XYZ file of C-alpha atoms in Angstrom:
568
model
C 1.516 -89.082 33.252
C 2.809 -86.855 35.994
C 0.954 -84.385 37.009
C 2.683 -80.805 37.615
C 1.889 -79.443 41.368
C 0.221 -75.864 41.654
C 2.570 -74.304 43.048
C 0.255 -70.242 43.896
C 2.166 -67.916 45.669
C 1.839 -66.773 49.243
C 0.013 -63.323 49.478
C 1.725 -62.340 52.546
C 5.417 -63.801 52.692
C 5.858 -63.894 48.256
C 6.734 -67.815 49.411
C 5.909 -69.795 46.235
C 4.683 -72.957 47.478
C 1.915 -75.965 46.732
C -2.087 -75.274 46.505
C -2.094 -78.064 49.358
C -2.273 -77.130 52.049
C -4.530 -74.224 52.896
C -2.165 -72.220 54.908
C 1.393 -71.904 54.079
C 4.395 -73.847 55.913
C 7.106 -70.558 55.887
C 4.322 -68.313 57.592
C 0.923 -69.980 58.789
C -1.165 -67.446 56.861
C -4.858 -68.529 54.836
C -3.470 -69.868 50.964
C -5.078 -67.514 48.501
C -6.816 -70.042 46.897
C -8.379 -70.035 50.231
C -11.181 -67.391 51.226
C -8.973 -64.817 52.322
C -9.549 -61.757 54.327
C -12.984 -60.021 53.973
C -11.773 -56.895 52.658
C -14.894 -55.447 51.472
C -19.062 -54.579 53.454
C -19.307 -52.056 56.023
C -16.351 -51.528 59.458
C -18.744 -51.021 61.207
C -21.481 -53.532 60.806
C -19.118 -56.275 62.832
C -18.680 -54.018 65.369
C -20.693 -54.490 68.767
C -22.789 -51.561 70.252
C -20.515 -51.645 73.825
C -17.239 -50.777 71.357
C -18.935 -48.458 69.490
C -19.647 -46.107 72.702
C -16.054 -46.537 73.241
C -15.575 -45.342 70.322
C -17.362 -42.051 70.482
C -15.751 -41.747 74.254
C -13.023 -41.368 76.503
C -14.091 -44.415 78.290
C -11.374 -47.165 79.121
C -13.121 -50.452 77.946
C -13.242 -53.569 80.658
C -11.238 -56.271 81.156
C -13.152 -58.162 79.616
C -13.556 -56.572 76.107
C -10.277 -56.590 75.950
C -9.123 -59.593 74.304
C -11.971 -58.775 71.488
C -11.051 -55.196 70.933
C -7.231 -57.244 70.298
C -8.293 -59.496 67.677
C -9.887 -56.339 65.738
C -6.797 -55.079 65.490
C -5.523 -58.447 64.143
C -7.975 -58.948 62.051
C -6.948 -55.839 59.988
C -3.649 -55.724 60.119
C -3.577 -59.417 58.278
C -6.551 -57.830 56.051
C -4.041 -54.272 55.152
C -1.199 -57.265 55.003
C -3.660 -58.806 51.856
C -4.381 -55.419 50.440
C -0.726 -54.198 50.116
C -0.449 -57.728 48.311
C -2.127 -56.838 46.421
C -1.289 -53.334 45.151
C 2.069 -54.874 45.309
C 1.135 -57.240 42.908
C -1.321 -54.852 40.535
C 1.344 -52.286 40.429
C 4.141 -54.696 39.491
C 1.445 -55.429 36.328
C 0.064 -51.935 35.223
C 4.382 -50.801 35.311
C 4.444 -54.228 32.972
C 1.341 -53.286 30.801
C 2.473 -49.357 30.513
C 5.984 -50.096 28.991
C 4.462 -52.908 27.114
C 1.819 -49.444 26.017
C 4.931 -48.188 24.702
C 6.375 -50.293 23.282
C 3.163 -51.119 21.088
C 2.438 -47.119 20.417
C 6.184 -46.959 18.970
C 6.461 -50.326 16.555
C 2.580 -48.691 15.943
C 3.708 -45.025 15.570
C 6.678 -46.546 13.610
C 4.653 -48.576 11.124
C 2.365 -45.144 9.632
C 5.778 -43.924 8.935
C 5.878 -45.537 6.607
C 2.474 -44.706 4.603
C 2.897 -41.069 5.806
C 1.261 -38.266 2.665
C 4.637 -37.062 3.394
C 6.592 -39.691 2.348
C 5.042 -39.819 -0.839
C 5.269 -36.115 -1.305
C 7.803 -36.011 -4.933
C 11.022 -34.679 -3.888
C 11.448 -31.046 -6.615
C 8.015 -30.239 -3.853
C 9.889 -30.722 -1.050
C 12.742 -28.302 -2.163
C 11.069 -26.183 -2.825
C 9.615 -25.540 1.089
C 13.240 -25.987 1.554
C 13.522 -22.824 -0.363
C 10.588 -21.639 0.644
C 11.322 -22.050 4.358
C 15.029 -20.372 3.873
C 14.162 -17.256 2.523
C 14.472 -14.113 3.675
C 10.822 -12.417 5.146
C 9.562 -8.777 4.490
C 6.823 -8.769 7.169
C 3.443 -7.730 5.731
C 1.937 -4.068 5.597
C -0.709 -2.391 8.281
C -4.242 -3.974 6.672
C -3.998 0.254 5.303
C -2.003 -0.666 2.244
C -2.918 -1.544 -1.362
C -1.465 -4.378 -2.949
C 2.004 -3.914 -3.398
C 5.108 -6.062 -4.211
C 8.403 -5.064 -2.699
C 10.260 -2.716 -4.758
C 13.907 -3.351 -3.237
C 15.697 -6.571 -3.398
C 16.205 -6.186 1.188
C 19.086 -6.110 2.435
C 18.688 -9.246 3.855
C 20.353 -10.113 7.641
C 23.875 -13.441 7.485
C 20.845 -15.930 9.335
C 17.855 -15.072 7.140
C 20.580 -15.786 4.234
C 21.915 -18.956 6.424
C 22.592 -21.865 3.592
C 20.630 -25.291 4.672
C 23.103 -26.617 6.840
C 21.070 -27.192 9.602
C 18.487 -29.083 7.331
C 21.520 -31.546 5.928
C 21.582 -33.038 9.654
C 18.077 -34.428 10.470
C 18.243 -36.989 8.333
C 19.624 -38.970 5.600
C 16.351 -38.353 3.263
C 16.245 -33.964 3.861
C 19.708 -35.032 3.496
C 19.538 -36.209 0.319
C 16.735 -33.259 -0.570
C 19.307 -31.087 0.564
C 22.358 -32.111 -0.990
C 20.116 -32.553 -4.506
C 18.715 -29.532 -5.066
C 21.573 -26.648 -5.893
C 18.714 -23.602 -5.263
C 18.221 -24.222 -1.394
C 22.538 -22.879 -1.409
C 22.677 -20.220 -3.914
C 21.868 -17.215 -1.367
C 26.124 -16.811 -0.271
C 26.553 -14.132 2.918
C 30.681 -13.306 2.283
C 31.843 -13.719 5.933
C 33.620 -10.901 7.856
C 37.463 -12.201 8.912
C 40.425 -9.339 8.175
C 42.728 -12.616 7.881
C 43.166 -15.641 5.805
C 40.751 -18.252 8.048
C 41.083 -21.793 6.404
C 37.903 -23.050 8.082
C 35.962 -19.927 6.359
C 37.346 -20.267 3.511
C 36.422 -24.389 2.568
C 33.049 -23.831 4.313
C 32.337 -20.760 1.217
C 33.845 -22.919 -0.814
C 31.362 -26.025 -0.322
C 28.721 -23.848 -0.219
C 29.671 -22.748 -4.208
C 30.147 -25.634 -5.482
C 27.169 -27.072 -4.351
C 25.226 -24.231 -5.727
C 26.086 -26.487 -8.569
C 24.919 -23.981 -11.259
C 22.602 -21.220 -9.249
C 21.917 -18.685 -9.844
C 23.414 -16.968 -6.560
C 22.346 -14.556 -3.980
C 25.715 -12.165 -2.424
C 25.348 -10.581 0.280
C 29.754 -9.282 0.838
C 29.719 -6.463 3.798
C 33.295 -4.261 3.152
C 34.935 -5.984 0.498
C 38.287 -7.476 0.982
C 39.965 -8.907 -1.728
C 40.760 -11.683 0.400
C 38.061 -13.846 -1.039
C 38.684 -12.570 -4.856
C 39.865 -15.321 -6.510
C 37.366 -17.108 -4.856
C 33.837 -14.272 -5.894
C 35.672 -14.326 -9.160
C 35.498 -17.788 -10.211
C 31.422 -18.186 -9.325
C 30.550 -13.984 -10.796
C 29.399 -15.472 -13.719
C 26.065 -17.046 -11.561
C 25.789 -13.757 -8.927
C 21.552 -12.550 -10.396
C 22.508 -10.116 -7.280
C 24.784 -8.569 -5.107
C 24.074 -6.455 -2.241
C 27.316 -4.920 -1.287
C 27.254 -2.589 1.924
C 30.921 -0.935 2.609
C 30.211 1.370 6.496
C 33.916 2.128 6.872
C 37.367 1.757 5.435
C 39.580 -0.994 5.646
C 43.239 -0.999 5.500
C 43.196 -2.612 1.741
C 43.342 0.801 0.863
C 40.735 1.362 -2.625
C 38.342 -0.337 -4.205
C 40.205 -1.112 -7.688
C 41.260 -4.777 -7.096
C 37.891 -5.132 -7.969
C 38.430 -4.265 -11.807
C 39.222 -8.628 -12.706
C 35.237 -8.568 -12.321
C 33.828 -6.153 -15.051
C 32.559 -8.322 -17.869
C 31.644 -11.159 -15.555
C 28.036 -9.693 -14.008
C 26.159 -11.869 -17.573
C 23.164 -12.834 -14.986
C 23.668 -9.917 -12.729
C 20.214 -8.014 -12.674
C 20.499 -6.208 -9.561
C 22.088 -4.170 -7.345
C 22.697 -3.032 -4.093
C 25.041 -0.608 -2.674
C 25.648 1.453 0.552
C 28.403 2.205 0.111
C 28.136 5.307 3.850
C 32.599 6.042 3.580
C 32.030 7.281 -0.370
C 35.317 4.984 -0.474
C 35.403 4.959 -4.829
C 34.659 1.971 -6.852
C 36.125 0.908 -10.005
C 33.514 0.862 -13.320
C 32.951 -2.655 -13.352
C 29.390 -2.425 -13.517
C 28.376 -0.672 -17.141
C 28.451 -3.509 -18.614
C 26.154 -6.004 -16.723
C 23.294 -6.842 -19.761
C 21.101 -8.071 -17.584
C 20.831 -5.787 -14.150
C 18.008 -3.786 -13.765
C 17.304 -3.150 -9.471
C 19.622 -0.813 -8.422
C 19.714 0.753 -5.003
C 21.865 2.862 -4.006
C 21.361 4.040 -0.945
C 20.187 2.542 2.383
C 16.666 2.043 3.020
C 15.210 4.424 4.649
C 17.351 7.745 2.873
C 19.710 9.441 6.303
C 21.615 11.816 5.205
C 25.437 10.628 6.604
C 27.323 11.403 3.544
C 26.353 15.035 2.224
C 28.562 13.545 -1.178
C 28.072 10.413 -2.154
C 30.252 8.463 -4.501
C 28.570 8.033 -8.029
C 28.917 4.758 -9.700
C 28.994 3.764 -13.484
C 25.801 1.850 -14.358
C 24.016 1.060 -17.532
C 21.023 3.646 -17.159
C 19.552 2.789 -21.154
C 18.509 -0.930 -18.576
C 17.998 0.693 -15.497
C 14.018 -0.253 -14.674
C 14.770 0.443 -11.116
C 16.373 2.514 -9.248
C 16.479 4.671 -5.179
C 19.281 6.990 -5.225
C 20.761 9.275 -2.861
C 22.448 12.855 -4.340
C 22.229 16.109 -5.180
C 19.497 16.707 -7.561
C 21.410 18.356 -10.726
C 23.621 14.382 -10.611
C 19.954 12.952 -10.680
C 18.832 14.823 -13.223
C 21.918 13.334 -15.002
C 20.894 10.435 -14.618
C 17.086 10.155 -14.898
C 17.280 11.750 -17.833
C 19.624 8.531 -19.187
C 17.126 5.896 -17.329
C 14.182 6.008 -19.847
C 12.864 2.517 -18.753
C 12.339 3.148 -15.092
C 9.311 1.934 -13.302
C 9.919 2.328 -10.092
C 12.059 5.351 -8.982
C 12.842 6.402 -5.678
C 15.131 9.719 -5.078
C 17.218 11.442 -2.028
C 19.073 14.542 -2.054
C 22.053 15.025 0.271
C 20.906 18.903 0.462
C 17.673 20.471 2.244
C 17.365 22.998 -0.781
C 16.369 21.263 -4.307
C 15.801 24.326 -6.916
C 12.936 24.375 -9.184
C 13.016 23.931 -12.551
C 13.549 27.438 -13.983
C 14.237 26.534 -18.087
C 9.859 24.806 -17.955
C 11.933 21.179 -19.572
C 10.872 18.126 -17.301
C 12.543 15.305 -17.964
C 9.601 12.771 -19.040
C 9.487 9.246 -18.132
C 7.111 7.727 -19.921
C 7.218 4.425 -18.396
C 7.035 4.624 -14.841
C 4.371 3.972 -11.807
C 6.031 4.391 -8.995
C 7.831 7.773 -7.553
C 9.563 8.673 -3.887
C 10.828 12.372 -3.595
C 12.276 13.453 -0.798
C 11.470 17.020 -2.492
C 8.257 17.509 -3.479
C 10.123 20.641 -5.872
C 12.076 17.986 -7.766
C 9.048 16.994 -9.766
C 9.480 20.233 -10.556
C 11.944 18.606 -13.378
C 9.756 15.622 -14.337
C 6.796 14.442 -16.476
C 5.645 10.998 -15.654
C 2.084 10.051 -17.751
C 1.939 6.382 -16.447
C 2.129 6.837 -12.678
C 0.105 5.430 -10.717
C 1.991 5.706 -6.816
C 3.261 8.866 -5.921
C 5.424 9.784 -2.590
C 5.666 13.849 -1.992
C 8.566 15.236 0.036
C 8.637 18.205 2.345
C 5.299 19.362 0.799
C 4.433 22.430 2.478
C 1.902 24.964 1.941
C 4.259 26.952 -0.984
C 5.026 24.347 -2.547
C 1.717 23.032 -3.366
C 1.715 24.485 -6.824
C 4.595 22.481 -7.885
C 2.450 19.328 -7.530
C -0.483 21.315 -8.968
C 1.651 21.758 -12.010
C 2.781 18.439 -12.085
C -0.361 16.471 -11.756
C -1.712 18.837 -14.058
C 1.446 18.644 -16.357
C 1.912 14.324 -15.817
C -2.379 13.601 -16.632
C -2.114 10.683 -14.834
C -3.790 7.521 -12.533
C -2.642 8.459 -9.111
C -3.790 5.459 -7.313
C -1.650 6.083 -3.816
C -0.637 9.488 -3.277
C 1.986 9.864 0.464
C 2.646 13.223 1.440
C 4.817 14.003 4.270
C 5.755 17.283 6.584
C 2.592 18.734 4.708
C 0.805 21.177 6.564
C -3.467 20.947 5.036
C -3.864 24.139 3.373
C -6.572 25.064 0.748
C -3.468 24.260 -1.763
C -4.220 20.859 -1.385
C -7.869 21.475 -2.727
C -6.862 21.577 -6.057
C -4.360 18.871 -5.896
C -6.835 16.361 -4.331
C -9.576 17.579 -7.670
C -6.814 16.082 -9.867
C -6.789 12.853 -8.362
C -10.303 11.440 -8.881
C -9.283 7.493 -8.786
C -7.348 7.813 -6.049
C -7.941 4.883 -3.649
C -4.847 5.039 -1.206
C -3.676 8.576 0.769
C -1.195 9.151 4.170
C -1.198 12.283 4.703
C 1.931 13.546 7.505
C 0.768 16.614 8.990
C 3.779 17.834 11.200
C 5.889 19.839 10.969
C 9.056 21.869 13.018
C 8.918 22.615 15.887
C 9.601 26.785 14.736
C 5.941 26.524 13.547
C 4.152 24.962 16.917
C 3.547 28.898 17.669
C 0.967 30.240 20.631
C -0.516 31.889 18.490
C -1.365 30.162 15.235
C -3.752 32.038 13.543
C -7.746 30.158 12.309
C -6.154 30.231 8.703
C -4.803 26.807 9.755
C -7.833 25.542 11.556
C -10.333 26.784 8.560
C -8.398 24.917 6.187
C -8.355 21.716 7.509
C -12.126 22.112 7.518
C -12.520 23.076 4.180
C -10.434 20.420 2.614
C -12.751 17.948 4.491
C -15.551 19.150 4.231
C -14.527 18.053 -0.037
C -13.407 15.924 1.073
C -17.181 14.437 2.407
C -19.709 12.259 0.479
C -22.725 13.897 -0.237
C -25.867 13.623 -2.471
C -26.522 17.163 -3.463
C -22.825 17.899 -4.562
C -19.878 15.604 -5.991
C -16.563 15.125 -3.535
C -12.776 15.013 -3.873
C -11.335 11.485 -4.683
C -14.562 9.297 -4.807
C -12.277 5.843 -5.091
C -11.260 6.836 -2.146
C -10.460 3.615 0.066
C -7.642 3.761 2.863
C -6.069 6.706 4.764
C -4.101 7.437 6.471
C -3.618 10.649 8.860
C -0.674 13.112 10.829
C -3.195 13.777 12.524
C -2.758 18.016 14.448
C -6.026 18.548 15.001
C -5.700 22.760 16.467
C -9.481 22.899 18.197
C -12.211 20.198 18.311
C -13.470 21.733 14.740
C -11.101 20.233 12.112
C -11.835 17.057 14.680
C -14.924 16.788 14.006
C -14.860 18.294 10.496
C -12.098 15.122 9.943
C -14.546 12.813 11.537
C -17.400 13.853 9.282
C -15.200 13.399 6.608
C -14.992 9.289 7.067
C -18.448 9.016 8.349
C -20.110 10.410 5.544
C -17.417 8.293 3.435
C -17.964 4.368 4.586
C -22.326 5.652 4.518
C -22.371 6.386 1.260
C -25.095 5.458 -0.880
C -24.429 6.557 -4.674
C -23.197 3.372 -7.163
C -20.533 5.307 -8.738
C -18.708 6.382 -4.738
C -16.637 4.141 -3.296
C -17.086 3.429 1.214
C -13.604 3.854 3.069
C -12.379 0.724 3.813
C -9.358 1.198 6.116
C -8.239 3.944 8.359
C -5.458 4.339 10.540
C -5.036 7.741 12.842
C -1.480 8.218 14.222
C -0.347 11.525 16.653
C 1.784 13.961 14.576
C 3.676 15.548 17.357
C 4.756 12.649 19.383
C 7.298 11.888 16.705
C 10.260 10.298 19.024
C 8.107 9.139 21.727
C 5.651 6.800 22.838
C 1.815 6.910 21.937
C -0.229 9.130 24.422
C -4.044 7.846 24.527
C -6.009 10.904 23.755
C -9.878 10.333 24.475
C -12.012 12.932 22.415
C -9.481 11.107 19.343
C -10.199 7.411 20.839
C -13.924 8.318 21.314
C -14.509 9.009 18.037
C -12.094 5.960 16.160
C -14.910 3.650 18.880
C -17.808 5.166 16.514
C -16.027 4.586 13.719
C -15.503 1.609 14.867
C -18.947 0.582 15.540
C -20.101 2.203 12.475
C -17.981 -1.522 10.400
C -14.792 1.037 9.512
C -11.294 -0.608 9.937
C -10.422 2.217 12.085
C -7.677 2.555 14.686
C -4.485 4.690 16.023
C -1.131 3.653 15.508
C 2.741 4.810 17.055
C 4.306 7.559 14.487
C 6.904 5.245 14.371
C 4.614 2.344 12.559
C 3.262 4.547 10.251
C 6.768 5.496 9.038
C 7.528 1.794 8.080
C 4.072 1.985 6.566
C 4.974 4.250 5.124
C 8.660 2.950 3.487
C 7.150 -0.710 2.405
C 5.108 1.170 -0.268
C 8.213 2.771 -1.111
């Protein structure tokens, strides 16, 4: 047997040669199996004392010392060449190890994915996760709001209503889930186009086909007849319909919608924002399952003095929101005896008090918003739990008191806007022993901020908050109050002090039949439409309440407006 010749690589010239002879035939360097250059240890130990003196001074060397110095330099350069060769070998090896590490890591990751728990999730659960991710998001209100559910179907933007086109492009399994779950394709936004668009039409048709027999949520901005045939073929499956008419189109009246009548078998929620008051044909009056109706924007805006009424099955409606003349609102409520939640706006600044003494009874109503307190004289609500009374100056407090006396309900939430605190508020709060949430906005028109404000208003503020203060010696107003939002207008230090004394007394109450304060938000009612400013006197006392454990804070007026809008 012929022995294989052992070969090694020269560290200096990198030539592959036999292990012997000991020196490389190409460059003459010793081979690595021989003793390598001495590269470790203290270099100064090999230097003679005479050379050390030369290193530490600028003296020239002697002629006899120059050869030894050159030998030291040559030896050092040889050591550097050896080190460079070793470093190069190690860098190549390190790069190979890093590459191999990446390959094995990816191999392990791929096999980890095989046993990942997400692969074991049922398809139904994955589809529910997709549906939750695609649904429109409603921000949570501030922590001062009591538990409540959204009152009306929001009009989402097109992104929040997008079908899951992108989910079907992630991977094969996600595409299979998306295509097999019709509910993911059930939110339909009709494109805003003014002419036939094959791409948009085909995309809409594909989505409707993928929705199979699922109930549809349809948002149709500025309806035009170009979509009539496609929409008509699927209208039996509409569960919610949002129509937004922002401007008049060149197609004229909406009579072309007439074929939809009698075909809304599943329709439960209807939202119409008809700003140009374009007449709508009678197509919803025969909808047997219609329960939720919104005939105005989320915030009542007086953009239209003559909103167009809509024929609806009012006897079935449980949730209503609309802005009409007081007489029209009264006729609607007379027919809608099953209302549970209601928000009333008015296209007139004045609403007459009911002098006839024939209020409408709404036995099922739980939540009521009236932009005019005087309209409450037209109503009786024995089961009301949440009330928003807008425009509540002192002269209208008797109307509010009469309403609460006539409707002995267990009211839990009271919102008073444009409310000038007066002594008439005390008997109103006396009627509300179960109240847990109170929102008072003391904002008033500019002409009421006069330089000659007398002490009557300040005395009324002190009297109201003194009556609300908890004391072991007497009863107080609203003993179960937990949360409060107050738009303050402290005219003097005494009224401010009375409010904070009230808050502190409720926080430190020890009586068992009373509930301690938990949440408090303040905003300056004079700063509407302007950036909030810091009021040191108010901020310092709020900090003291925080130190005592109360969730207290100063909010922006617009933030509080949005908060109360979410309540109703």
